[in-house]
Short mmCIF file of C-alpha atoms in Angstrom, two decimals:
data_model
loop_
_atom_site.label_atom_id
_atom_site.label_comp_id
_atom_site.label_asym_id
_atom_site.label_seq_id
_atom_site.Cartn_x
_atom_site.Cartn_y
_atom_site.Cartn_z
CA MET A 291 0.46 3.79 37.26
CA SER A 292 -1.81 1.08 36.82
CA ASP A 293 -4.23 2.61 34.46
CA MET A 294 -1.54 3.04 31.56
CA LYS A 295 -1.93 0.75 28.82
CA ALA A 296 2.03 0.69 28.01
CA GLY A 297 3.70 2.74 30.52
CA SER A 298 5.47 4.61 27.64
CA ASN A 299 6.82 8.28 28.29
CA LEU A 300 4.70 9.30 25.25
CA GLU A 301 1.51 8.32 27.33
CA LYS A 302 2.55 9.45 30.57
CA VAL A 303 3.14 12.97 29.16
CA LEU A 304 0.04 12.96 27.22
CA LYS A 305 -1.88 11.27 29.88
CA ALA A 306 -0.60 13.97 32.72
CA GLY A 307 -2.35 16.62 30.31
CA HIS A 308 0.85 18.24 28.66
CA PHE A 309 1.32 19.33 25.08
CA ALA A 310 3.20 16.29 23.80
CA PHE A 311 6.26 17.22 21.32
CA THR A 312 7.55 14.22 19.12
CA GLY A 313 10.16 13.91 16.50
CA GLU A 314 11.28 11.76 13.71
CA CYS A 315 14.13 10.03 12.36
CA GLY A 316 14.68 7.70 9.44
CA PRO A 317 17.07 4.75 9.95
CA PRO A 318 19.93 4.78 7.56
CA LYS A 319 20.34 3.40 4.48
CA GLY A 320 22.97 0.95 5.52
CA ALA A 321 24.01 -0.51 8.56
CA ASN A 322 26.07 3.02 9.85
CA VAL A 323 25.12 2.79 13.32
CA GLU A 324 26.94 5.95 14.14
CA HIS A 325 25.20 7.90 11.87
CA LEU A 326 21.99 6.64 13.28
CA LYS A 327 23.16 7.70 17.01
CA GLU A 328 24.25 11.00 15.60
CA LYS A 329 21.01 12.18 14.22
CA VAL A 330 19.29 10.56 17.74
CA ALA A 331 21.61 12.43 19.87
CA HIS A 332 20.33 15.52 18.32
CA LEU A 333 16.53 14.67 19.23
CA LYS A 334 17.45 13.45 23.15
CA GLY A 335 15.56 15.58 25.66
CA MET A 336 13.78 17.73 22.85
CA VAL A 337 10.82 15.35 22.13
CA ASP A 338 8.64 12.75 24.09
CA SER A 339 9.40 10.16 21.41
CA VAL A 340 10.74 9.48 18.04
CA ASN A 341 9.20 7.86 15.42
CA VAL A 342 11.54 5.20 13.52
CA THR A 343 10.62 4.99 9.70
CA ASP A 344 9.64 1.74 8.41
CA ASN A 345 11.22 1.54 4.77
CA GLN A 346 9.62 4.54 4.15
CA THR A 347 8.63 5.52 0.76
CA ALA A 348 9.27 1.91 -0.28
CA VAL A 349 12.81 2.38 0.16
CA VAL A 350 15.03 -0.13 1.73
CA ARG A 351 16.56 0.91 5.04
CA MET A 352 17.78 -0.85 8.08
CA SER A 353 14.49 -2.30 10.17
CA SER A 354 12.40 -0.18 11.97
CA TRP A 355 12.57 -2.36 14.93
CA ALA A 356 16.76 -2.52 14.72
CA ALA A 357 16.81 1.12 14.39
CA SER A 358 14.56 1.28 17.56
CA ALA A 359 16.12 -0.68 20.02
CA ILE A 360 19.60 1.05 19.07
CA MET A 361 17.32 4.44 20.23
CA VAL A 362 16.45 2.59 23.12
CA GLN A 363 19.99 1.92 24.03
CA GLU A 364 20.73 5.51 23.31
CA GLY A 365 18.14 6.46 26.04
CA VAL A 366 15.93 8.40 23.48
CA GLU A 367 12.50 6.70 23.60
CA PRO A 368 11.05 5.45 19.83
CA ASN A 369 7.88 5.36 18.27
CA PHE A 370 8.46 2.18 16.18
CA GLN A 371 6.42 2.24 13.05
CA MET A 372 5.07 -0.81 10.71
CA VAL A 373 3.81 -0.56 7.51
CA CYS A 374 1.34 -3.57 5.66
CA ARG A 375 3.35 -3.74 2.86
CA ASP A 376 6.44 -5.53 3.79
CA ARG A 377 5.05 -8.26 6.41
CA ASN A 378 2.24 -10.67 6.45
CA ARG A 379 0.29 -11.28 9.82
CA LEU A 380 2.92 -13.88 11.14
CA ALA A 381 5.81 -11.63 10.58
CA MET A 382 3.94 -8.85 11.94
CA MET A 383 3.30 -10.64 15.38
CA SER A 384 6.48 -11.91 16.05
CA ASP A 385 7.70 -8.43 15.21
CA ILE A 386 5.78 -6.96 17.50
CA LEU A 387 6.52 -9.10 20.26
CA GLY A 388 10.27 -8.50 19.46
CA VAL A 389 10.24 -5.06 19.95
CA TYR A 390 8.41 -5.21 23.19
CA ALA A 391 10.93 -7.69 24.19
CA MET A 392 13.52 -4.66 23.20
CA GLY A 393 12.03 -2.47 25.35
CA ILE A 394 9.96 -0.60 22.79
CA ARG A 395 6.83 0.60 24.30
CA ASN A 396 5.37 2.66 21.37
CA MET A 397 4.32 1.31 17.94
CA LEU A 398 2.60 3.31 14.96
CA CYS A 399 0.35 1.20 12.41
CA LEU A 400 0.46 2.41 8.88
CA SER A 401 -0.54 1.32 5.35
CA GLY A 402 2.60 2.35 3.86
CA ASP A 403 3.79 3.85 0.53
CA HIS A 404 3.14 1.56 -2.29
CA GLN A 405 6.22 -0.16 -3.58
CA ARG A 406 5.98 1.55 -6.76
CA PHE A 407 7.42 4.76 -5.32
CA GLY A 408 10.53 2.92 -4.21
CA ASN A 409 13.43 1.43 -5.05
CA HIS A 410 12.14 -1.84 -5.70
CA PRO A 411 8.99 -1.55 -7.44
CA GLN A 412 9.72 -5.36 -8.65
CA ALA A 413 8.76 -6.47 -5.17
CA LYS A 414 5.67 -8.54 -4.19
CA ASN A 415 3.30 -6.45 -2.31
CA VAL A 416 1.89 -8.32 0.87
CA TYR A 417 -1.17 -6.08 2.39
CA ASP A 418 -2.46 -9.07 4.40
CA ILE A 419 -3.96 -6.67 6.66
CA ASP A 420 -4.49 -3.24 6.42
CA SER A 421 -3.78 -0.59 8.79
CA ILE A 422 -6.93 -0.67 11.09
CA GLN A 423 -6.73 -4.16 11.06
CA LEU A 424 -3.04 -4.09 12.34
CA ILE A 425 -4.46 -1.61 15.14
CA ALA A 426 -6.93 -4.30 16.29
CA MET A 427 -4.43 -6.97 16.02
CA VAL A 428 -2.05 -4.99 18.26
CA LYS A 429 -4.97 -4.22 20.66
CA MET A 430 -5.74 -7.69 20.83
CA MET A 431 -2.34 -9.00 21.65
CA ARG A 432 -1.82 -6.24 24.23
CA ASP A 433 -5.60 -6.23 25.71
CA GLU A 434 -6.52 -9.87 25.26
CA GLY A 435 -3.53 -11.23 25.65
CA GLN A 436 -4.25 -13.67 22.25
CA PHE A 437 -2.74 -13.49 18.82
CA MET A 438 -4.98 -13.05 15.61
CA ASN A 439 -6.03 -16.50 15.88
CA GLY A 440 -7.09 -16.49 19.20
CA GLU A 441 -4.14 -18.41 20.71
CA GLU A 442 -2.98 -17.29 24.03
CA ILE A 443 0.17 -15.21 24.39
CA ASP A 444 2.54 -15.77 26.98
CA GLU A 445 3.07 -12.49 28.05
CA SER A 446 1.69 -10.10 26.23
CA PRO A 447 3.31 -7.04 24.47
CA ARG A 448 2.14 -3.83 26.02
CA LEU A 449 2.20 -1.06 23.35
CA PHE A 450 0.76 2.30 22.89
CA ILE A 451 -0.76 1.99 19.57
CA GLY A 452 -0.69 5.07 17.60
CA ALA A 453 -2.33 5.37 13.91
CA ALA A 454 -1.84 8.09 10.81
CA SER A 455 -4.20 10.24 9.90
CA ASN A 456 -4.44 12.40 6.79
CA PRO A 457 -7.11 15.02 6.77
CA PHE A 458 -5.80 16.19 3.31
CA ALA A 459 -6.52 12.85 1.21
CA ASP A 460 -9.49 12.46 -0.42
CA PRO A 461 -12.43 12.19 -0.26
CA PHE A 462 -12.33 14.72 2.36
CA GLU A 463 -15.79 13.96 3.94
CA TYR A 464 -14.77 10.74 4.85
CA ARG A 465 -11.56 11.33 6.46
CA VAL A 466 -12.49 12.07 10.03
CA HIS A 467 -15.09 8.49 9.79
CA ARG A 468 -11.42 7.08 8.90
CA LEU A 469 -9.98 8.68 11.91
CA ALA A 470 -12.96 7.49 14.20
CA LYS A 471 -12.41 3.80 12.56
CA LYS A 472 -9.00 3.76 13.42
CA ILE A 473 -9.72 4.63 17.22
CA ALA A 474 -12.65 2.48 17.36
CA ALA A 475 -10.18 -0.42 16.50
CA GLY A 476 -7.82 0.66 19.31
CA ALA A 477 -5.44 3.58 18.49
CA ASP A 478 -4.44 5.46 21.54
CA PHE A 479 -2.95 8.34 20.00
CA ILE A 480 -2.91 9.60 15.98
CA GLN A 481 -0.28 11.27 14.23
CA THR A 482 -1.42 13.39 11.31
CA GLN A 483 0.16 14.14 8.04
CA CYS A 484 2.14 17.10 7.54
CA ILE A 485 -0.25 20.11 7.75
CA TYR A 486 0.48 23.00 5.75
CA ASN A 487 -3.22 23.68 4.74
CA MET A 488 -4.46 25.37 8.00
CA ASP A 489 -7.74 26.06 7.49
CA LYS A 490 -8.78 22.71 6.00
CA PHE A 491 -6.99 21.47 9.06
CA ARG A 492 -8.99 23.66 11.40
CA ASP A 493 -12.46 22.30 9.62
CA PHE A 494 -11.07 18.95 10.25
CA MET A 495 -10.54 19.23 13.79
CA LYS A 496 -13.77 20.59 14.19
CA MET A 497 -15.52 17.59 12.83
CA ALA A 498 -13.18 15.26 15.05
CA VAL A 499 -14.03 17.50 18.19
CA ASP A 500 -17.68 17.57 16.79
CA MET A 501 -17.68 14.03 17.13
CA GLY A 502 -15.68 13.74 20.24
CA LEU A 503 -13.06 11.82 19.14
CA HIS A 504 -10.24 14.28 21.04
CA GLU A 505 -11.96 12.38 24.07
CA LYS A 506 -11.04 8.98 22.90
CA CYS A 507 -7.68 9.54 21.65
CA TYR A 508 -4.62 12.10 21.88
CA ILE A 509 -4.52 13.53 18.46
CA LEU A 510 -0.75 15.35 17.23
CA ALA A 511 -0.64 17.88 14.75
CA GLY A 512 1.78 16.92 12.09
CA VAL A 513 4.53 19.70 11.33
CA THR A 514 7.19 19.48 8.59
CA PRO A 515 9.31 22.83 8.17
CA MET A 516 9.97 23.77 4.87
CA LYS A 517 13.64 23.97 4.23
CA SER A 518 13.23 24.94 0.46
CA VAL A 519 11.05 26.25 -2.08
CA GLY A 520 11.66 23.34 -4.55
CA MET A 521 10.63 20.80 -1.39
CA ALA A 522 7.32 23.12 -1.24
CA ARG A 523 6.76 22.42 -4.89
CA TYR A 524 8.08 18.95 -4.77
CA MET A 525 5.47 17.79 -1.73
CA ALA A 526 2.74 19.98 -3.79
CA LYS A 527 3.00 17.99 -6.97
CA SER A 528 4.68 15.10 -6.27
CA VAL A 529 3.60 13.77 -2.86
CA PRO A 530 -0.21 11.88 -2.90
CA GLY A 531 -2.44 13.05 -0.39
CA MET A 532 -0.33 16.59 0.60
CA ASP A 533 -1.85 19.84 0.27
CA VAL A 534 0.70 22.95 0.12
CA PRO A 535 -1.31 26.26 -0.81
CA GLU A 536 0.07 28.32 -3.09
CA SER A 537 -0.01 31.41 -0.62
CA LEU A 538 2.67 29.37 1.44
CA ILE A 539 5.09 28.66 -1.73
CA LYS A 540 4.64 32.31 -2.54
CA ARG A 541 5.75 33.41 1.42
CA LEU A 542 8.73 31.26 0.98
CA LYS A 543 9.83 32.34 -2.44
CA ASP A 544 9.34 36.04 -0.94
CA ALA A 545 11.49 35.51 1.74
CA GLY A 546 14.32 35.76 -0.50
CA LYS A 547 17.85 34.05 -1.38
CA GLY A 548 19.34 32.39 1.87
CA LYS A 549 16.28 33.10 3.69
CA VAL A 550 13.58 30.45 2.89
CA ALA A 551 14.53 27.87 5.31
CA GLU A 552 13.88 30.83 8.41
CA GLU A 553 10.75 31.39 6.83
CA GLY A 554 10.00 27.84 6.89
CA ILE A 555 10.76 27.71 10.33
CA LYS A 556 8.88 30.54 11.20
CA PHE A 557 5.91 29.09 9.27
CA ALA A 558 6.24 25.91 11.47
CA LEU A 559 6.50 28.00 14.63
CA GLU A 560 3.18 30.13 13.76
CA GLN A 561 1.31 26.64 13.49
CA ILE A 562 2.70 25.24 16.45
CA GLU A 563 1.57 28.15 18.27
CA GLU A 564 -2.07 27.58 17.04
CA PHE A 565 -1.85 23.70 17.46
CA LYS A 566 -1.11 24.64 21.55
CA GLU A 567 -4.75 26.34 21.47
CA MET A 568 -6.58 24.65 19.35
CA GLU A 569 -9.36 22.42 20.32
CA GLY A 570 -8.61 18.75 20.21
CA VAL A 571 -4.83 18.98 19.39
CA ALA A 572 -3.05 17.04 22.15
CA GLY A 573 0.49 17.90 20.47
CA VAL A 574 2.71 18.03 17.68
CA HIS A 575 4.47 15.63 15.80
CA LEU A 576 7.42 17.32 13.83
CA MET A 577 9.03 15.53 11.40
CA ALA A 578 12.23 17.17 10.13
CA ILE A 579 13.02 15.37 7.61
CA GLU A 580 16.97 15.14 7.44
CA TRP A 581 16.86 17.94 9.51
CA GLU A 582 17.43 16.46 13.34
CA HIS A 583 20.27 18.74 14.15
CA ARG A 584 17.95 21.64 13.74
CA VAL A 585 15.38 20.41 16.24
CA PRO A 586 16.96 21.73 19.45
CA GLU A 587 16.54 25.12 17.82
CA ILE A 588 12.87 24.80 16.51
CA ALA A 589 11.91 23.29 20.19
CA GLU A 590 13.50 25.75 21.74
CA ARG A 591 11.97 28.80 19.71
CA ALA A 592 8.58 27.09 19.91
CA GLY A 593 8.56 27.07 23.92
CA VAL A 594 8.16 23.62 24.08
CA LEU A 595 11.35 22.87 26.43
CA PRO A 596 12.22 21.41 28.74
CA ARG A 597 10.21 18.44 27.67
CA PRO A 598 8.03 17.39 30.93
CA GLU A 599 10.08 14.51 33.46
CA VAL A 600 6.98 12.26 33.84
CA MET B 77 -13.04 -12.82 -19.00
CA ILE B 78 -9.49 -13.60 -18.71
CA VAL B 79 -7.31 -10.76 -20.49
CA ALA B 80 -3.94 -11.43 -21.92
CA ASP B 81 -1.56 -9.17 -24.03
CA ARG B 82 0.65 -10.74 -26.48
CA LYS B 83 4.09 -11.27 -25.94
CA PRO B 84 6.52 -8.92 -28.22
CA ILE B 85 7.24 -10.33 -31.09
CA GLN B 86 10.93 -11.11 -30.61
CA GLU B 87 10.50 -13.41 -27.50
CA ILE B 88 8.21 -15.51 -29.38
CA LEU B 89 11.02 -15.52 -32.19
CA GLU B 90 13.61 -16.55 -29.42
CA MET B 91 11.26 -19.22 -28.48
CA VAL B 92 10.82 -20.97 -31.70
CA LYS B 93 13.98 -19.95 -33.45
CA ASP B 94 15.18 -23.88 -33.83
CA CYS B 95 12.16 -24.84 -35.12
CA LYS B 96 11.52 -25.95 -38.81
CA LYS B 97 8.25 -26.49 -38.62
CA VAL B 98 5.57 -24.47 -36.25
CA LEU B 99 1.68 -24.58 -35.32
CA ILE B 100 0.31 -21.84 -34.23
CA VAL B 101 -2.80 -22.20 -31.73
CA GLY B 102 -5.49 -19.86 -30.86
CA CYS B 103 -8.44 -20.20 -28.50
CA LYS B 104 -12.15 -18.94 -29.25
CA GLY B 105 -12.42 -18.32 -25.65
CA CYS B 106 -11.73 -15.29 -23.52
CA VAL B 107 -8.32 -14.39 -25.91
CA THR B 108 -10.53 -14.26 -28.74
CA VAL B 109 -13.41 -11.82 -27.16
CA CYS B 110 -10.05 -9.60 -25.77
CA ASN B 111 -8.69 -9.34 -29.37
CA VAL B 112 -5.55 -11.56 -28.39
CA GLY B 113 -5.40 -15.12 -29.09
CA GLY B 114 -8.50 -15.92 -31.62
CA SER B 115 -8.07 -16.86 -35.56
CA LYS B 116 -7.72 -13.71 -36.39
CA GLU B 117 -4.60 -13.00 -34.53
CA VAL B 118 -3.24 -16.27 -35.20
CA GLY B 119 -3.15 -15.45 -38.94
CA VAL B 120 -1.58 -11.91 -37.76
CA LEU B 121 1.21 -13.85 -35.69
CA ALA B 122 1.99 -16.15 -38.27
CA ALA B 123 2.51 -13.53 -41.06
CA THR B 124 4.61 -11.00 -38.60
CA LEU B 125 6.95 -14.02 -37.69
CA LYS B 126 7.24 -15.26 -41.33
CA ILE B 127 8.44 -11.75 -42.19
CA ALA B 128 10.81 -11.55 -38.86
CA PHE B 129 12.32 -14.90 -40.03
CA LYS B 130 12.73 -14.23 -43.55
CA LYS B 131 14.51 -10.85 -42.26
CA GLU B 132 16.98 -12.86 -40.57
CA GLU B 133 16.83 -15.50 -43.51
CA ILE B 134 15.92 -18.66 -41.73
CA SER B 135 12.67 -20.62 -43.41
CA ILE B 136 10.37 -21.80 -41.09
CA GLU B 137 7.06 -23.40 -42.09
CA MET B 138 4.27 -22.53 -40.42
CA ASP B 139 0.43 -23.56 -39.87
CA GLU B 140 -2.50 -22.12 -37.93
CA LYS B 141 -5.31 -23.70 -36.36
CA THR B 142 -7.72 -22.40 -33.74
CA LEU B 143 -9.48 -24.34 -30.97
CA GLU B 144 -13.02 -23.90 -29.52
CA ARG B 145 -11.24 -24.19 -26.16
CA GLN B 146 -7.71 -24.99 -25.14
CA CYS B 147 -9.10 -25.36 -21.32
CA ASP B 148 -10.99 -28.31 -22.00
CA PRO B 149 -9.53 -31.82 -22.91
CA GLU B 150 -12.66 -32.67 -25.57
CA TYR B 151 -11.31 -29.74 -27.83
CA VAL B 152 -7.49 -30.00 -26.61
CA ASP B 153 -8.01 -33.88 -28.24
CA GLN B 154 -8.73 -32.10 -31.56
CA LEU B 155 -5.14 -31.66 -32.20
CA LYS B 156 -4.26 -35.54 -31.92
CA ASP B 157 -3.79 -36.36 -35.51
CA MET B 158 -1.47 -33.30 -36.25
CA VAL B 159 0.44 -32.38 -32.99
CA ASP B 160 3.94 -34.86 -33.95
CA ASP B 161 3.77 -33.02 -37.36
CA TYR B 162 5.23 -29.84 -35.42
CA ASP B 163 8.50 -29.12 -34.11
CA GLY B 164 6.98 -26.62 -31.45
CA ILE B 165 3.67 -25.38 -31.00
CA ILE B 166 3.04 -21.94 -30.05
CA SER B 167 -0.25 -21.30 -28.04
CA MET B 168 -2.20 -18.11 -27.96
CA ALA B 169 -4.29 -19.03 -25.13
CA CYS B 170 -4.47 -17.59 -21.69
CA GLY B 171 -2.01 -19.44 -19.38
CA VAL B 172 -4.14 -22.40 -19.05
CA GLY B 173 -3.69 -23.22 -22.79
CA PRO B 174 -0.41 -24.26 -23.27
CA GLN B 175 -0.54 -26.27 -19.96
CA PHE B 176 -3.49 -28.38 -20.71
CA LEU B 177 -1.77 -28.74 -24.37
CA SER B 178 1.31 -29.97 -22.65
CA ALA B 179 -0.33 -32.19 -20.49
CA ALA B 180 -2.45 -34.00 -23.32
CA TYR B 181 0.84 -33.96 -25.43
CA PRO B 182 3.95 -34.69 -23.11
CA GLU B 183 6.26 -35.21 -26.14
CA GLN B 184 5.54 -32.17 -27.89
CA ARG B 185 7.17 -28.49 -26.75
CA PHE B 186 4.69 -25.58 -26.41
CA PHE B 187 5.13 -21.75 -26.42
CA PRO B 188 2.92 -19.32 -24.75
CA ALA B 189 2.62 -16.15 -27.30
CA VAL B 190 0.82 -14.32 -24.75
CA ASN B 191 1.26 -12.81 -21.02
CA THR B 192 -1.76 -13.49 -19.19
CA THR B 193 -2.74 -10.20 -16.81
CA PHE B 194 -6.08 -10.37 -14.93
CA PHE B 195 -10.10 -10.99 -14.78
CA GLY B 196 -11.64 -8.41 -16.15
CA GLY B 197 -13.38 -6.61 -19.52
CA ALA B 198 -13.61 -4.02 -21.77
CA VAL B 199 -14.16 -0.35 -20.69
CA GLY B 200 -13.73 0.77 -23.67
CA HIS B 201 -12.94 -0.10 -27.34
CA GLY B 202 -9.27 -1.72 -26.96
CA ILE B 203 -9.11 -1.04 -23.52
CA TRP B 204 -9.51 -3.46 -20.65
CA GLU B 205 -9.58 -3.04 -17.00
CA GLU B 206 -9.02 -5.67 -14.11
CA ARG B 207 -12.02 -6.40 -12.17
CA CYS B 208 -11.73 -9.68 -10.15
CA ALA B 209 -8.80 -11.28 -8.04
CA GLY B 210 -10.10 -14.53 -7.93
CA CYS B 211 -9.81 -14.61 -3.95
CA GLY B 212 -12.56 -17.24 -3.76
CA THR B 213 -14.70 -15.32 -1.12
CA CYS B 214 -16.48 -12.64 -3.27
CA VAL B 215 -16.76 -9.50 -1.14
CA ILE B 216 -18.20 -7.03 -3.57
CA HIS B 217 -21.92 -6.96 -2.33
CA TYR B 218 -20.16 -4.97 0.89
CA PHE B 219 -18.72 -2.24 -1.03
CA ASP B 220 -21.81 -1.29 -3.61
CA GLY B 221 -20.54 -3.57 -6.61
CA MET B 222 -16.66 -2.85 -6.39
CA CYS B 223 -14.09 -5.03 -5.33
CA PRO B 224 -11.14 -3.29 -3.27
CA ILE B 225 -9.17 -6.81 -3.15
CA ALA B 226 -8.75 -6.53 -6.80
CA ARG B 227 -8.97 -2.73 -7.45
CA CYS B 228 -7.39 -1.07 -4.75
CA SER B 229 -3.73 -1.13 -5.12
CA LYS B 230 -3.11 -2.01 -1.26
CA SER B 231 -6.50 -4.60 -1.17
CA LEU B 232 -7.29 -2.03 1.66
CA LEU B 233 -10.60 -3.64 3.20
CA ASN B 234 -11.39 -0.57 5.64
CA GLY B 235 -11.21 2.65 3.41
CA PRO B 236 -8.82 4.87 1.30
CA CYS B 237 -5.47 5.32 2.33
CA GLY B 238 -3.66 8.66 2.49
CA GLY B 239 -2.39 8.78 -0.59
CA SER B 240 -5.91 8.93 -2.19
CA ALA B 241 -5.90 12.57 -4.24
CA ASP B 242 -8.56 13.67 -6.62
CA GLY B 243 -10.03 10.36 -7.08
CA LYS B 244 -6.93 8.80 -8.38
CA CYS B 245 -4.64 6.11 -6.59
CA GLU B 246 -1.56 7.04 -5.41
CA ILE B 247 0.52 4.90 -7.70
CA SER B 248 -0.89 6.37 -10.71
CA LYS B 249 -2.52 9.57 -12.38
CA ASP B 250 -4.08 7.09 -15.02
CA LEU B 251 -5.62 4.48 -11.87
CA GLU B 252 -8.84 5.50 -10.16
CA CYS B 253 -8.98 5.08 -6.23
CA ILE B 254 -11.55 2.80 -5.89
CA TRP B 255 -11.96 3.49 -2.37
CA ASP B 256 -12.79 7.13 -3.51
CA MET B 257 -15.46 5.63 -5.94
CA ILE B 258 -17.16 3.14 -3.11
CA VAL B 259 -17.11 5.85 -0.38
CA ARG B 260 -18.60 8.69 -3.16
CA LYS B 261 -21.30 5.95 -3.94
CA LYS B 262 -22.06 4.80 -0.20
CA MET B 263 -22.67 8.44 0.56
CA GLU B 264 -24.78 9.36 -2.67
CA HIS B 265 -27.10 6.60 -1.43
CA GLY B 266 -27.06 7.09 2.08
CA ARG B 267 -25.02 4.12 3.09
CA ILE B 268 -21.89 5.78 4.63
CA ASP B 269 -22.71 3.58 7.93
CA ASP B 270 -22.08 0.60 5.95
CA LEU B 271 -17.85 2.08 5.84
CA LEU B 272 -17.93 2.88 9.90
CA GLU B 273 -17.80 -0.84 11.17
CA MET B 274 -14.07 -2.39 10.75
CA LYS B 275 -14.30 -5.35 8.23
CA PRO B 276 -11.89 -8.13 10.19
CA ALA B 277 -8.67 -9.04 8.59
CA LYS B 278 -9.62 -11.45 5.41
CA ASP B 279 -9.14 -15.32 5.47
CA TRP B 280 -7.12 -15.95 2.47
CA GLN B 281 -7.13 -19.57 2.59
CA THR B 282 -9.54 -19.50 -0.42
CA ALA B 283 -7.15 -17.21 -2.58
CA ARG B 284 -3.74 -18.64 -4.07
CA ASP B 285 -2.42 -18.04 -0.77
CA GLY B 286 -3.92 -21.54 0.38
CA GLY B 287 -2.20 -23.20 -2.47
CA PRO B 288 -3.00 -24.09 -5.90
CA ARG B 289 -6.88 -24.66 -6.24
CA LYS B 290 -9.10 -26.97 -7.15
CA SER B 291 -13.01 -26.99 -7.61
CA VAL B 292 -14.99 -29.99 -7.55
CA ARG B 293 -18.65 -30.50 -8.25
CA GLU B 294 -19.68 -33.37 -6.71
CA GLU B 295 -22.93 -33.92 -8.78
CA LEU B 296 -20.70 -33.51 -11.95
CA ALA B 297 -17.86 -35.43 -11.29
CA ASN B 298 -19.70 -38.39 -10.12
CA GLU B 299 -21.28 -38.64 -13.10
#
């Protein structure tokens, strides 16, 4: 175990060479702990760790660290997300120490959606540091035992460091370099943006594999099952950096009334099957948005159960 | 230059509605260049206010004056013989102007007629864009003449975020993603390697984050 960076379940699963399967859970828009516990219960035993989003889409919710700590109490391993939009480096470092103290062992470093999208567009946007600098900062705290200013930390936070990659944002040719930069900064694992354009993702992974990035870092492919044609259209049109091919929208539409969600799940399952075989892909990150109760079924049908005990 | 937009007329009206005699002071600096606070705009504002007051049956006397600059005591001094003749003075300069005027004439009240927006330039007739955030440590040479501090919505220093699509920023389809432009220029010129090394976190002490700033040039200050 001495070669473990943080010793989280996710790290152990990946290090043991298993195909990882992670989930996601948004904290409540309020202090409704029971609702959070209920959502988390659906994911227990179904995934290796659960991403806890940090004011996603710039909408205020229960803090990701508090929701992560509740998850630890519930016996589900969280992957604590932190965005650069809301905190300066002081707040970030203190929260990093705080989450570690609360038993959290995974952390995902993100830029964050601009507050203009959210429910407080009047807010000041912080961006003291960017996501890549955040990765480097967490690594420095963990491996050098130092704060950003070089001062010594009294007991460093041992966190398994994650980062995001969006192969579908522009400029496409640069995306693999940005991934490489995140890995060089200290990312131990990557979770990609939701994938719908499989051709483009294959190209992206080929570039990543050619650069040997999959040997330096675990890459988890992002999957979000489409629940409806409306959701597919919304994602295609209104979510920046999201690539939803027209063929998928047509496939969902053709499924007919009452059968769209099942078709969405079928597409996700086909994707997961392909990812299991795809060179350089170490697992799947399933973002079943407000669909936590469907995760057991999806995991079962994807053949990823039972999750490995490591 | 410093770019500004004129405040809505109603807001200016509210500021001076209790005054009987008002002076509108323009500035021949940046706000003249960006067509918001020069002598021409002083005239337009005076005429507009007169009409608006007349509509509300308020009688008000208005004079006009435009200074070389409002950010320089030498020119601010030119108001000294007239400043007491008014109940209030509207400044059409950037945010610096009304403050220099207030400091020079503490007995008088000064009202800003413009909202100072950014450091930028004209990109077309009647269109100005932000170019500089005044962070105090210029880095544009690393980014082929484009500043991500001022022009990226998240001031990112290490490449475009996941929201960059079709050359546009995630916050608006009307806004170019400066990182898209930087990356493409670097690629075109064979300098993409410049973007592979991580740029470390910025030291914001030279920016506004370090507190209000002051620039002292010894050779001039000691003259």
